[in-house]
Amino acid sequence: MSPRDEIPNLRGLDGDGSVQVHQDATVKIEGAKVFSVYGKGGIGKSTTSSNLSAAFSMMGKRVLQIGCDPKHDSTFTLTGRLQSTVIDILKEVDFHAEELRPEDYVAIGFNGVKCVEAGGPPAGTGCGGYVVGQTVKLLKQHHLLEDTDVVIFDVLGDVVCGGFAAPLQHADRAVIVTANDFDSIYAMNRIIAAVQAKSSNYKVQLAGCVANRSRETDEVDRYCARVGFNRLAHMPDIDAIRRSRLKKKTLFEMDDAEDVVMARAEYMRLADVLWRSVQGKGSTPDPLPDREIFELLGFD
């Protein structure tokens, strides 16, 4: 055997150089429009996902939200509580999925939104991609995807993790949550590259970004103009969101204060934009090399 024969072929369905766990190609989400929400850790992905789910439900859509983080805190503003994860429930039955019923791992939240927390392995012990795959498989076995119009994956922030990549194999559109600062936009640039790698072999395309908890959007807009990306919405840093998290509610359940009404309207507009985006062509930005984005952002 020659030295060249010993080199593994890392080109494949997950992008050049990928060593991520492959998902079962037969387990697909069909019929529903699927959105994956990305962004760096702590940027507000769960807040965005939950309020988007609520907005879609207010449009009359049947919605399923899947939290993909071991912290299992994606859906608590929809349900008012932390719920057990799919992986923990599977452990309780020694991974005999046939023993589970939908009510064992699906909670019904605000306005009928179905809520699932996929969970994940303890830190350093396994692949989050496996957990996402098992969750979708379970939902399909119980026919829970057949009466769903919208699926939202709320994805953990680690760009290189299989749990990050797995939802892209199901998604129609990927949405990136960012802020008007260097770290968030730098992370967005890397997420764009990761999604683009997947889009060469899967149907997923980028929808655009949401500027979150930001008074201004000048840095986000400058970056978007440079790479050819779309800013879909702007959610200012308003106290309504902090209050809603403390009350364990979405903005759609809060009293009609001025900032709450404004935020609701922006989420409703975003939901409408995303729903219509699947009918057309996605965004195809050209991410920047690390050095170029470093030089682009900020000022002397």
CSV table of C-alpha atoms in Angstrom, one decimal:
chain,number,residue,atom,x,y,z
A,1,MET,CA,0.0,0.0,0.0
A,2,SER,CA,1.4,3.4,-1.0
A,3,PRO,CA,1.4,6.3,1.5
A,4,ARG,CA,-1.3,8.0,-0.7
A,5,ASP,CA,-3.6,5.0,-0.2
A,6,GLU,CA,-3.3,5.5,3.6
A,7,ILE,CA,-4.7,9.1,3.4
A,8,PRO,CA,-8.4,9.1,4.3
A,9,ASN,CA,-10.8,10.5,1.8
A,10,LEU,CA,-12.4,13.4,3.7
A,11,ARG,CA,-14.4,14.8,0.8
A,12,GLY,CA,-18.1,13.9,1.0
A,13,LEU,CA,-21.6,15.0,1.8
A,14,ASP,CA,-20.6,17.2,4.7
A,15,GLY,CA,-18.2,19.5,2.7
A,16,ASP,CA,-14.6,19.1,1.9
A,17,GLY,CA,-12.5,18.0,4.8
A,18,SER,CA,-15.4,16.9,6.9
A,19,VAL,CA,-15.1,14.2,9.5
A,20,GLN,CA,-18.5,14.7,11.0
A,21,VAL,CA,-20.9,11.8,11.7
A,22,HIS,CA,-23.2,11.2,8.7
A,23,GLN,CA,-26.9,11.2,9.4
A,24,ASP,CA,-29.4,8.5,8.1
A,25,ALA,CA,-30.2,9.8,4.6
A,26,THR,CA,-33.6,8.0,4.8
A,27,VAL,CA,-34.8,10.1,7.7
A,28,LYS,CA,-36.0,13.3,6.1
A,29,ILE,CA,-38.4,16.1,7.1
A,30,GLU,CA,-40.9,16.4,4.3
A,31,GLY,CA,-43.8,18.8,3.9
A,32,ALA,CA,-42.8,21.4,6.5
A,33,LYS,CA,-40.6,24.4,5.9
A,34,VAL,CA,-37.5,24.0,8.0
A,35,PHE,CA,-35.4,26.8,9.5
A,36,SER,CA,-32.2,26.5,11.5
A,37,VAL,CA,-31.2,29.3,13.7
A,38,TYR,CA,-27.4,29.9,14.3
A,39,GLY,CA,-25.1,32.4,16.0
A,40,LYS,CA,-22.4,32.6,18.5
A,41,GLY,CA,-23.1,31.5,22.1
A,42,GLY,CA,-25.2,33.8,24.1
A,43,ILE,CA,-26.3,35.9,21.2
A,44,GLY,CA,-30.0,35.2,21.6
A,45,LYS,CA,-30.7,32.2,19.4
A,46,SER,CA,-33.3,30.7,21.8
A,47,THR,CA,-35.1,34.0,22.3
A,48,THR,CA,-35.2,34.5,18.5
A,49,SER,CA,-36.3,30.9,17.9
A,50,SER,CA,-39.1,30.9,20.5
A,51,ASN,CA,-40.5,34.2,19.4
A,52,LEU,CA,-40.3,33.2,15.8
A,53,SER,CA,-42.2,30.0,16.7
A,54,ALA,CA,-44.8,32.0,18.4
A,55,ALA,CA,-45.1,34.4,15.4
A,56,PHE,CA,-45.5,31.5,13.0
A,57,SER,CA,-48.2,30.1,15.2
A,58,MET,CA,-50.0,33.5,15.2
A,59,MET,CA,-49.9,33.2,11.4
A,60,GLY,CA,-51.9,30.0,11.7
A,61,LYS,CA,-49.0,27.7,11.1
A,62,ARG,CA,-48.5,24.4,12.9
A,63,VAL,CA,-45.1,24.8,14.5
A,64,LEU,CA,-42.5,22.4,16.0
A,65,GLN,CA,-39.4,23.8,17.7
A,66,ILE,CA,-36.4,21.6,18.4
A,67,GLY,CA,-33.7,22.7,20.9
A,68,CYS,CA,-30.3,21.3,20.0
A,69,ASP,CA,-28.3,22.3,23.0
A,70,PRO,CA,-27.5,20.1,26.1
A,71,LYS,CA,-28.6,23.1,28.3
A,72,HIS,CA,-32.2,22.2,27.1
A,73,ASP,CA,-33.3,25.8,27.6
A,74,SER,CA,-34.5,26.5,24.1
A,75,THR,CA,-38.3,26.2,24.7
A,76,PHE,CA,-38.9,27.3,28.3
A,77,THR,CA,-40.5,30.6,27.3
A,78,LEU,CA,-43.0,28.7,25.2
A,79,THR,CA,-43.8,26.1,27.9
A,80,GLY,CA,-43.0,28.0,31.1
A,81,ARG,CA,-40.7,25.2,32.3
A,82,LEU,CA,-37.5,23.3,31.5
A,83,GLN,CA,-38.4,20.0,30.0
A,84,SER,CA,-36.5,16.7,29.9
A,85,THR,CA,-34.4,16.0,26.8
A,86,VAL,CA,-34.9,13.2,24.2
A,87,ILE,CA,-31.5,11.8,25.1
A,88,ASP,CA,-32.3,11.6,28.8
A,89,ILE,CA,-35.7,10.0,28.2
A,90,LEU,CA,-34.1,7.5,25.8
A,91,LYS,CA,-31.6,6.6,28.6
A,92,GLU,CA,-34.5,5.9,30.9
A,93,VAL,CA,-35.8,3.1,28.6
A,94,ASP,CA,-32.3,1.8,27.8
A,95,PHE,CA,-32.6,3.4,24.3
A,96,HIS,CA,-35.6,1.2,23.3
A,97,ALA,CA,-37.3,4.0,21.4
A,98,GLU,CA,-40.4,1.8,20.7
A,99,GLU,CA,-41.3,2.2,24.4
A,100,LEU,CA,-41.8,5.9,24.1
A,101,ARG,CA,-45.0,7.9,23.4
A,102,PRO,CA,-45.0,11.4,21.9
A,103,GLU,CA,-46.2,12.9,25.2
A,104,ASP,CA,-43.0,11.5,26.8
A,105,TYR,CA,-40.8,14.0,25.0
A,106,VAL,CA,-43.0,16.6,23.3
A,107,ALA,CA,-44.5,19.5,25.3
A,108,ILE,CA,-47.3,21.7,23.9
A,109,GLY,CA,-46.4,25.4,24.4
A,110,PHE,CA,-47.9,28.8,23.6
A,111,ASN,CA,-50.6,28.7,21.0
A,112,GLY,CA,-50.1,25.0,20.3
A,113,VAL,CA,-46.3,25.1,19.4
A,114,LYS,CA,-44.9,21.6,19.8
A,115,CYS,CA,-41.6,21.8,21.8
A,116,VAL,CA,-38.8,19.2,21.9
A,117,GLU,CA,-35.4,19.4,23.6
A,118,ALA,CA,-33.0,17.1,21.9
A,119,GLY,CA,-30.4,17.6,24.5
A,120,GLY,CA,-26.9,16.2,24.1
A,121,PRO,CA,-24.2,14.1,25.6
A,122,PRO,CA,-22.2,15.3,28.6
A,123,ALA,CA,-19.4,17.6,27.6
A,124,GLY,CA,-16.5,15.8,25.9
A,125,THR,CA,-18.3,12.4,25.7
A,126,GLY,CA,-20.1,12.2,22.4
A,127,CYS,CA,-21.5,13.8,19.3
A,128,GLY,CA,-24.5,16.2,19.3
A,129,GLY,CA,-25.2,15.2,15.7
A,130,TYR,CA,-26.2,11.8,16.9
A,131,VAL,CA,-28.7,13.3,19.3
A,132,VAL,CA,-30.3,15.5,16.6
A,133,GLY,CA,-30.5,12.5,14.2
A,134,GLN,CA,-32.2,10.3,16.9
A,135,THR,CA,-34.7,13.1,17.7
A,136,VAL,CA,-35.8,13.5,14.1
A,137,LYS,CA,-36.0,9.8,13.7
A,138,LEU,CA,-38.3,9.6,16.8
A,139,LEU,CA,-40.5,12.4,15.5
A,140,LYS,CA,-40.9,10.7,12.2
A,141,GLN,CA,-41.7,7.3,13.8
A,142,HIS,CA,-44.5,8.9,15.8
A,143,HIS,CA,-45.8,10.8,12.7
A,144,LEU,CA,-45.3,14.1,14.4
A,145,LEU,CA,-43.9,15.8,11.3
A,146,GLU,CA,-46.9,15.0,9.1
A,147,ASP,CA,-49.1,17.7,10.6
A,148,THR,CA,-46.4,20.3,10.9
A,149,ASP,CA,-46.0,23.4,8.7
A,150,VAL,CA,-42.8,24.9,10.2
A,151,VAL,CA,-39.9,23.2,12.0
A,152,ILE,CA,-37.4,25.5,13.8
A,153,PHE,CA,-34.0,24.1,14.9
A,154,ASP,CA,-32.4,26.2,17.7
A,155,VAL,CA,-28.8,25.2,17.2
A,156,LEU,CA,-25.8,25.3,19.6
A,157,GLY,CA,-23.0,27.8,18.9
A,158,ASP,CA,-20.1,25.5,18.2
A,159,VAL,CA,-19.3,25.7,14.5
A,160,VAL,CA,-17.3,22.6,14.2
A,161,CYS,CA,-19.6,20.3,16.2
A,162,GLY,CA,-21.8,17.6,14.6
A,163,GLY,CA,-24.7,19.0,16.5
A,164,PHE,CA,-24.2,22.2,14.6
A,165,ALA,CA,-24.1,20.5,11.2
A,166,ALA,CA,-26.9,17.9,11.6
A,167,PRO,CA,-29.9,20.4,11.3
A,168,LEU,CA,-28.4,21.7,8.0
A,169,GLN,CA,-29.2,18.3,6.5
A,170,HIS,CA,-32.9,19.0,7.1
A,171,ALA,CA,-33.2,22.8,6.8
A,172,ASP,CA,-34.5,24.8,3.9
A,173,ARG,CA,-33.1,28.0,5.2
A,174,ALA,CA,-30.4,28.9,7.8
A,175,VAL,CA,-30.8,32.2,9.8
A,176,ILE,CA,-27.9,33.7,11.7
A,177,VAL,CA,-28.4,35.8,14.8
A,178,THR,CA,-25.7,38.4,15.3
A,179,ALA,CA,-25.0,41.7,17.1
A,180,ASN,CA,-23.4,44.9,16.0
A,181,ASP,CA,-20.0,43.9,17.3
A,182,PHE,CA,-16.8,42.3,16.1
A,183,ASP,CA,-17.1,38.9,17.9
A,184,SER,CA,-20.7,38.2,16.7
A,185,ILE,CA,-20.0,39.2,13.1
A,186,TYR,CA,-16.7,37.3,13.0
A,187,ALA,CA,-18.6,34.2,14.2
A,188,MET,CA,-21.3,34.9,11.5
A,189,ASN,CA,-18.7,34.9,8.8
A,190,ARG,CA,-17.5,31.4,9.9
A,191,ILE,CA,-21.1,30.2,10.1
A,192,ILE,CA,-21.7,31.4,6.6
A,193,ALA,CA,-18.8,29.4,5.4
A,194,ALA,CA,-20.0,26.3,7.2
A,195,VAL,CA,-23.5,26.6,5.7
A,196,GLN,CA,-22.1,27.2,2.2
A,197,ALA,CA,-20.1,23.9,2.5
A,198,LYS,CA,-23.3,22.0,3.3
A,199,SER,CA,-25.4,23.7,0.6
A,200,SER,CA,-23.3,22.1,-2.2
A,201,ASN,CA,-24.8,18.8,-1.3
A,202,TYR,CA,-28.0,19.6,0.7
A,203,LYS,CA,-31.0,21.8,-0.1
A,204,VAL,CA,-30.2,24.3,2.7
A,205,GLN,CA,-29.5,27.9,1.7
A,206,LEU,CA,-28.9,31.0,3.8
A,207,ALA,CA,-31.8,33.3,4.4
A,208,GLY,CA,-30.0,36.1,6.0
A,209,CYS,CA,-29.2,37.5,9.5
A,210,VAL,CA,-31.0,39.1,12.4
A,211,ALA,CA,-29.3,42.0,14.2
A,212,ASN,CA,-30.2,41.3,17.8
A,213,ARG,CA,-29.9,43.3,21.0
A,214,SER,CA,-28.2,46.1,19.1
A,215,ARG,CA,-29.0,49.8,19.1
A,216,GLU,CA,-27.3,50.3,15.8
A,217,THR,CA,-26.7,48.1,12.8
A,218,ASP,CA,-23.9,49.9,11.0
A,219,GLU,CA,-21.2,47.2,11.5
A,220,VAL,CA,-23.6,44.4,10.5
A,221,ASP,CA,-24.8,46.4,7.4
A,222,ARG,CA,-21.2,47.1,6.4
A,223,TYR,CA,-20.3,43.5,6.6
A,224,CYS,CA,-23.4,42.4,4.7
A,225,ALA,CA,-22.7,45.0,2.0
A,226,ARG,CA,-19.2,43.7,1.6
A,227,VAL,CA,-20.1,40.0,1.3
A,228,GLY,CA,-23.5,40.2,-0.3
A,229,PHE,CA,-25.6,39.1,2.7
A,230,ASN,CA,-29.1,40.1,3.8
A,231,ARG,CA,-30.1,41.6,7.1
A,232,LEU,CA,-33.7,40.4,7.6
A,233,ALA,CA,-34.6,42.1,10.8
A,234,HIS,CA,-33.4,44.3,13.7
A,235,MET,CA,-34.2,43.7,17.3
A,236,PRO,CA,-33.0,46.6,19.5
A,237,ASP,CA,-31.7,46.0,23.0
A,238,ILE,CA,-35.0,46.5,24.7
A,239,ASP,CA,-36.1,45.6,28.2
A,240,ALA,CA,-39.1,43.7,27.0
A,241,ILE,CA,-37.0,40.7,26.1
A,242,ARG,CA,-35.3,40.6,29.5
A,243,ARG,CA,-38.7,40.8,31.2
A,244,SER,CA,-40.1,38.0,29.0
A,245,ARG,CA,-37.2,35.7,29.8
A,246,LEU,CA,-37.7,36.3,33.6
A,247,LYS,CA,-41.4,35.7,33.3
A,248,LYS,CA,-40.7,32.5,31.2
A,249,LYS,CA,-43.0,33.8,28.4
A,250,THR,CA,-42.7,34.8,24.8
A,251,LEU,CA,-43.3,38.4,23.9
A,252,PHE,CA,-46.7,37.3,22.5
A,253,GLU,CA,-47.9,36.6,26.1
A,254,MET,CA,-46.6,39.8,27.6
A,255,ASP,CA,-48.8,42.9,28.4
A,256,ASP,CA,-49.1,45.4,25.6
A,257,ALA,CA,-46.3,47.8,26.6
A,258,GLU,CA,-44.9,49.9,23.7
A,259,ASP,CA,-41.6,48.0,23.4
A,260,VAL,CA,-43.4,44.6,23.6
A,261,VAL,CA,-45.8,45.6,20.7
A,262,MET,CA,-42.9,46.8,18.6
A,263,ALA,CA,-40.9,43.6,19.2
A,264,ARG,CA,-43.9,41.4,18.3
A,265,ALA,CA,-44.4,43.3,15.1
A,266,GLU,CA,-40.8,42.8,14.1
A,267,TYR,CA,-41.0,39.0,14.8
A,268,MET,CA,-44.2,38.8,12.8
A,269,ARG,CA,-42.6,40.6,9.9
A,270,LEU,CA,-39.5,38.3,10.1
A,271,ALA,CA,-41.7,35.2,10.2
A,272,ASP,CA,-43.5,36.4,7.0
A,273,VAL,CA,-40.2,37.1,5.3
A,274,LEU,CA,-38.8,33.7,6.1
A,275,TRP,CA,-42.0,31.9,5.1
A,276,ARG,CA,-41.8,33.6,1.7
A,277,SER,CA,-38.1,33.1,1.4
A,278,VAL,CA,-38.4,29.4,0.8
A,279,GLN,CA,-40.3,30.1,-2.4
A,280,GLY,CA,-37.4,32.0,-3.9
A,281,LYS,CA,-33.6,31.7,-4.1
A,282,GLY,CA,-31.5,31.9,-0.9
A,283,SER,CA,-28.7,34.3,-0.2
A,284,THR,CA,-25.2,33.4,-1.5
A,285,PRO,CA,-22.7,35.6,0.3
A,286,ASP,CA,-19.0,35.3,-0.2
A,287,PRO,CA,-17.4,35.0,3.3
A,288,LEU,CA,-14.2,36.8,4.0
A,289,PRO,CA,-10.8,35.4,5.0
A,290,ASP,CA,-10.1,35.9,8.7
A,291,ARG,CA,-7.6,38.6,8.1
A,292,GLU,CA,-9.9,40.6,5.8
A,293,ILE,CA,-12.8,40.6,8.2
A,294,PHE,CA,-10.5,41.7,11.0
A,295,GLU,CA,-9.5,44.7,8.9
A,296,LEU,CA,-13.0,45.4,7.8
A,297,LEU,CA,-14.7,45.7,11.2
A,298,GLY,CA,-14.4,48.6,13.6
A,299,PHE,CA,-12.3,51.8,13.2
A,300,ASP,CA,-9.0,53.3,14.2
